Amino acid sequence: MCDYSFEAPARVRLEYYRAGQELFVNGHITGRVNGRCARCVEAYPFELVKDFSLVLVPRCDLPAEVELNEEDLDLSFYEGDSVDLSPLVREQILLALPTRPLCRDACKGLCPQCGANLNLQICQCAAAVGDPRLAILRTLKVSH
Ligand SMILES: [Zn+2]
Ligand SMILES: [Zn+2]
């Protein structure tokens, strides 16, 4: 389970312009996020930076075929005279969050035996269990 929280409200910079019925939105989101590592379940902060471009078209008269110049443009819809961008911003933030957060790439995670955080300490479990590949050697009887 991934849970994230912002240390402070995310900063969102939006620029938009209208061309006919279409609304072009460029956004830049930055924020400091507290994540929880999927391996060692330690909380860790990281910097979220997300740029996005959206094209909003009226929901009622969506053209049958929408031609987009750039593939990375996302198409969204608006209704009425006012546009509430906050759900779109929220969606962009969700897209920017890693699905498998790791405090660091080389995170060693938790020991499956004793639950020790292997980034912070080396527990004795691995030593006690021994290398399973070596265990087979102990059962070998060598005849002379
Ligand atoms: Zn970790
Ligand atoms: Zn252990």
mmCIF file of C-alpha atoms and ligand atoms in Angstrom:
data_model
loop_
_atom_site.group_PDB
_atom_site.id
_atom_site.type_symbol
_atom_site.label_atom_id
_atom_site.label_comp_id
_atom_site.label_asym_id
_atom_site.label_seq_id
_atom_site.Cartn_x
_atom_site.Cartn_y
_atom_site.Cartn_z
ATOM 1 C CA MET A 1 0.000 0.000 0.000
ATOM 2 C CA CYS A 2 1.438 3.334 -1.040
ATOM 3 C CA ASP A 3 0.629 6.337 1.013
ATOM 4 C CA TYR A 4 1.939 9.765 0.332
ATOM 5 C CA SER A 5 1.548 13.077 2.020
ATOM 6 C CA PHE A 6 2.736 16.536 1.175
ATOM 7 C CA GLU A 7 4.932 18.211 3.737
ATOM 8 C CA ALA A 8 3.474 21.495 2.578
ATOM 9 C CA PRO A 9 0.870 22.231 -0.067
ATOM 10 C CA ALA A 10 2.249 21.530 -3.528
ATOM 11 C CA ARG A 11 3.107 24.578 -5.583
ATOM 12 C CA VAL A 12 1.342 24.643 -8.901
ATOM 13 C CA ARG A 13 2.111 27.106 -11.667
ATOM 14 C CA LEU A 14 -0.425 27.190 -14.455
ATOM 15 C CA GLU A 15 -0.388 28.954 -17.770
ATOM 16 C CA TYR A 16 -3.301 28.677 -20.086
ATOM 17 C CA TYR A 17 -4.687 30.183 -23.193
ATOM 18 C CA ARG A 18 -7.790 29.665 -25.185
ATOM 19 C CA ALA A 19 -7.917 28.920 -28.902
ATOM 20 C CA GLY A 20 -11.500 28.767 -30.044
ATOM 21 C CA GLN A 21 -13.228 26.236 -27.830
ATOM 22 C CA GLU A 22 -10.017 24.587 -26.811
ATOM 23 C CA LEU A 23 -8.176 25.447 -23.689
ATOM 24 C CA PHE A 24 -4.454 24.788 -23.556
ATOM 25 C CA VAL A 25 -2.994 24.366 -20.116
ATOM 26 C CA ASN A 26 0.656 24.097 -19.208
ATOM 27 C CA GLY A 27 1.386 23.291 -15.630
ATOM 28 C CA HIS A 28 4.385 22.890 -13.403
ATOM 29 C CA ILE A 29 3.960 21.150 -10.064
ATOM 30 C CA THR A 30 6.586 21.036 -7.362
ATOM 31 C CA GLY A 31 6.272 19.792 -3.861
ATOM 32 C CA ARG A 32 8.011 17.963 -1.105
ATOM 33 C CA VAL A 33 6.406 14.599 -0.576
ATOM 34 C CA ASN A 34 6.710 12.097 2.208
ATOM 35 C CA GLY A 35 6.631 8.612 0.816
ATOM 36 C CA ARG A 36 6.945 5.221 2.400
ATOM 37 C CA CYS A 37 9.505 2.833 0.992
ATOM 38 C CA ALA A 38 7.942 -0.334 -0.435
ATOM 39 C CA ARG A 39 10.896 -2.419 0.778
ATOM 40 C CA CYS A 40 11.853 -1.167 4.217
ATOM 41 C CA VAL A 41 8.599 0.759 4.993
ATOM 42 C CA GLU A 42 10.639 3.710 6.255
ATOM 43 C CA ALA A 43 9.183 7.126 5.556
ATOM 44 C CA TYR A 44 11.377 9.178 3.285
ATOM 45 C CA PRO A 45 10.972 12.604 1.726
ATOM 46 C CA PHE A 46 11.504 13.314 -1.921
ATOM 47 C CA GLU A 47 11.018 16.163 -4.319
ATOM 48 C CA LEU A 48 8.128 15.905 -6.715
ATOM 49 C CA VAL A 49 8.495 17.767 -9.985
ATOM 50 C CA LYS A 50 5.971 17.362 -12.731
ATOM 51 C CA ASP A 51 5.387 19.276 -15.931
ATOM 52 C CA PHE A 52 2.267 18.640 -17.905
ATOM 53 C CA SER A 53 0.370 19.874 -20.894
ATOM 54 C CA LEU A 54 -3.345 19.462 -21.265
ATOM 55 C CA VAL A 55 -5.842 20.303 -23.914
ATOM 56 C CA LEU A 56 -9.369 20.830 -22.695
ATOM 57 C CA VAL A 57 -12.262 20.671 -25.071
ATOM 58 C CA PRO A 58 -15.944 21.193 -24.300
ATOM 59 C CA ARG A 59 -17.555 17.904 -23.407
ATOM 60 C CA CYS A 60 -20.665 18.582 -25.506
ATOM 61 C CA ASP A 61 -19.151 19.041 -28.938
ATOM 62 C CA LEU A 62 -16.217 16.701 -29.002
ATOM 63 C CA PRO A 63 -15.169 16.370 -32.602
ATOM 64 C CA ALA A 64 -15.461 12.876 -33.993
ATOM 65 C CA GLU A 65 -11.800 12.827 -34.686
ATOM 66 C CA VAL A 66 -9.436 14.833 -32.603
ATOM 67 C CA GLU A 67 -6.143 15.634 -34.155
ATOM 68 C CA LEU A 68 -3.310 16.220 -31.808
ATOM 69 C CA ASN A 69 -0.047 17.694 -32.899
ATOM 70 C CA GLU A 70 1.935 16.288 -30.059
ATOM 71 C CA GLU A 71 1.521 12.802 -28.768
ATOM 72 C CA ASP A 72 2.204 13.741 -25.203
ATOM 73 C CA LEU A 73 -0.713 16.130 -25.051
ATOM 74 C CA ASP A 74 -3.478 14.890 -22.845
ATOM 75 C CA LEU A 75 -7.032 15.573 -23.778
ATOM 76 C CA SER A 76 -9.497 16.470 -21.078
ATOM 77 C CA PHE A 77 -12.969 17.909 -21.020
ATOM 78 C CA TYR A 78 -14.665 20.849 -19.498
ATOM 79 C CA GLU A 79 -18.282 21.731 -19.091
ATOM 80 C CA GLY A 80 -19.918 25.093 -18.767
ATOM 81 C CA ASP A 81 -18.173 28.437 -18.609
ATOM 82 C CA SER A 82 -15.783 27.804 -15.779
ATOM 83 C CA VAL A 83 -13.084 25.184 -15.614
ATOM 84 C CA ASP A 84 -12.092 23.573 -12.373
ATOM 85 C CA LEU A 85 -8.495 22.588 -12.829
ATOM 86 C CA SER A 86 -7.933 21.148 -9.373
ATOM 87 C CA PRO A 87 -9.058 17.586 -10.232
ATOM 88 C CA LEU A 88 -6.737 17.675 -13.230
ATOM 89 C CA VAL A 89 -3.861 18.865 -11.101
ATOM 90 C CA ARG A 90 -4.611 16.138 -8.578
ATOM 91 C CA GLU A 91 -4.556 13.555 -11.347
ATOM 92 C CA GLN A 92 -1.204 14.839 -12.588
ATOM 93 C CA ILE A 93 0.232 14.566 -9.100
ATOM 94 C CA LEU A 94 -0.990 10.988 -8.833
ATOM 95 C CA LEU A 95 0.593 10.201 -12.190
ATOM 96 C CA ALA A 96 3.884 11.664 -11.025
ATOM 97 C CA LEU A 97 4.057 9.579 -7.866
ATOM 98 C CA PRO A 98 6.006 6.344 -8.174
ATOM 99 C CA THR A 99 3.886 3.203 -7.981
ATOM 100 C CA ARG A 100 6.661 1.404 -6.129
ATOM 101 C CA PRO A 101 8.411 3.978 -3.985
ATOM 102 C CA LEU A 102 11.913 3.169 -2.817
ATOM 103 C CA CYS A 103 13.882 5.252 -0.347
ATOM 104 C CA ARG A 104 16.922 4.480 -2.487
ATOM 105 C CA ASP A 105 17.578 2.166 -5.420
ATOM 106 C CA ALA A 106 19.821 -0.056 -3.347
ATOM 107 C CA CYS A 107 17.439 -0.324 -0.406
ATOM 108 C CA LYS A 108 18.067 -3.663 1.297
ATOM 109 C CA GLY A 109 14.590 -3.846 2.791
ATOM 110 C CA LEU A 110 13.580 -5.775 5.876
ATOM 111 C CA CYS A 111 14.810 -9.157 6.986
ATOM 112 C CA PRO A 112 11.996 -11.651 6.322
ATOM 113 C CA GLN A 113 12.939 -13.529 9.513
ATOM 114 C CA CYS A 114 13.279 -10.881 12.198
ATOM 115 C CA GLY A 115 12.051 -7.729 10.480
ATOM 116 C CA ALA A 116 15.268 -5.808 11.040
ATOM 117 C CA ASN A 117 15.874 -2.897 8.691
ATOM 118 C CA LEU A 118 18.882 -4.203 6.785
ATOM 119 C CA ASN A 119 19.869 -0.675 5.748
ATOM 120 C CA LEU A 120 20.581 0.119 9.393
ATOM 121 C CA GLN A 121 21.856 -3.146 10.784
ATOM 122 C CA ILE A 122 23.002 -6.568 9.801
ATOM 123 C CA CYS A 123 20.966 -9.157 11.618
ATOM 124 C CA GLN A 124 22.141 -12.669 12.465
ATOM 125 C CA CYS A 125 19.422 -14.513 10.533
ATOM 126 C CA ALA A 126 21.333 -14.866 7.288
ATOM 127 C CA ALA A 127 24.362 -16.223 9.123
ATOM 128 C CA ALA A 128 22.300 -18.727 11.110
ATOM 129 C CA VAL A 129 20.409 -20.070 8.129
ATOM 130 C CA GLY A 130 23.519 -20.239 6.023
ATOM 131 C CA ASP A 131 23.752 -20.380 2.293
ATOM 132 C CA PRO A 132 21.103 -22.846 1.066
ATOM 133 C CA ARG A 133 23.380 -23.818 -1.793
ATOM 134 C CA LEU A 134 25.969 -24.978 0.721
ATOM 135 C CA ALA A 135 23.479 -26.980 2.763
ATOM 136 C CA ILE A 136 23.374 -29.689 0.147
ATOM 137 C CA LEU A 137 27.106 -30.191 0.489
ATOM 138 C CA ARG A 138 26.691 -31.075 4.139
ATOM 139 C CA THR A 139 24.458 -33.994 3.209
ATOM 140 C CA LEU A 140 26.970 -35.352 0.753
ATOM 141 C CA LYS A 141 28.744 -38.443 1.888
ATOM 142 C CA VAL A 142 32.101 -38.746 0.331
ATOM 143 C CA SER A 143 33.293 -42.302 0.191
ATOM 144 C CA HIS A 144 36.963 -43.054 0.117
HETATM 145 ZN ZN ZN B 1 13.816 1.492 1.796
HETATM 146 ZN ZN ZN B 2 16.947 -11.063 10.529
#
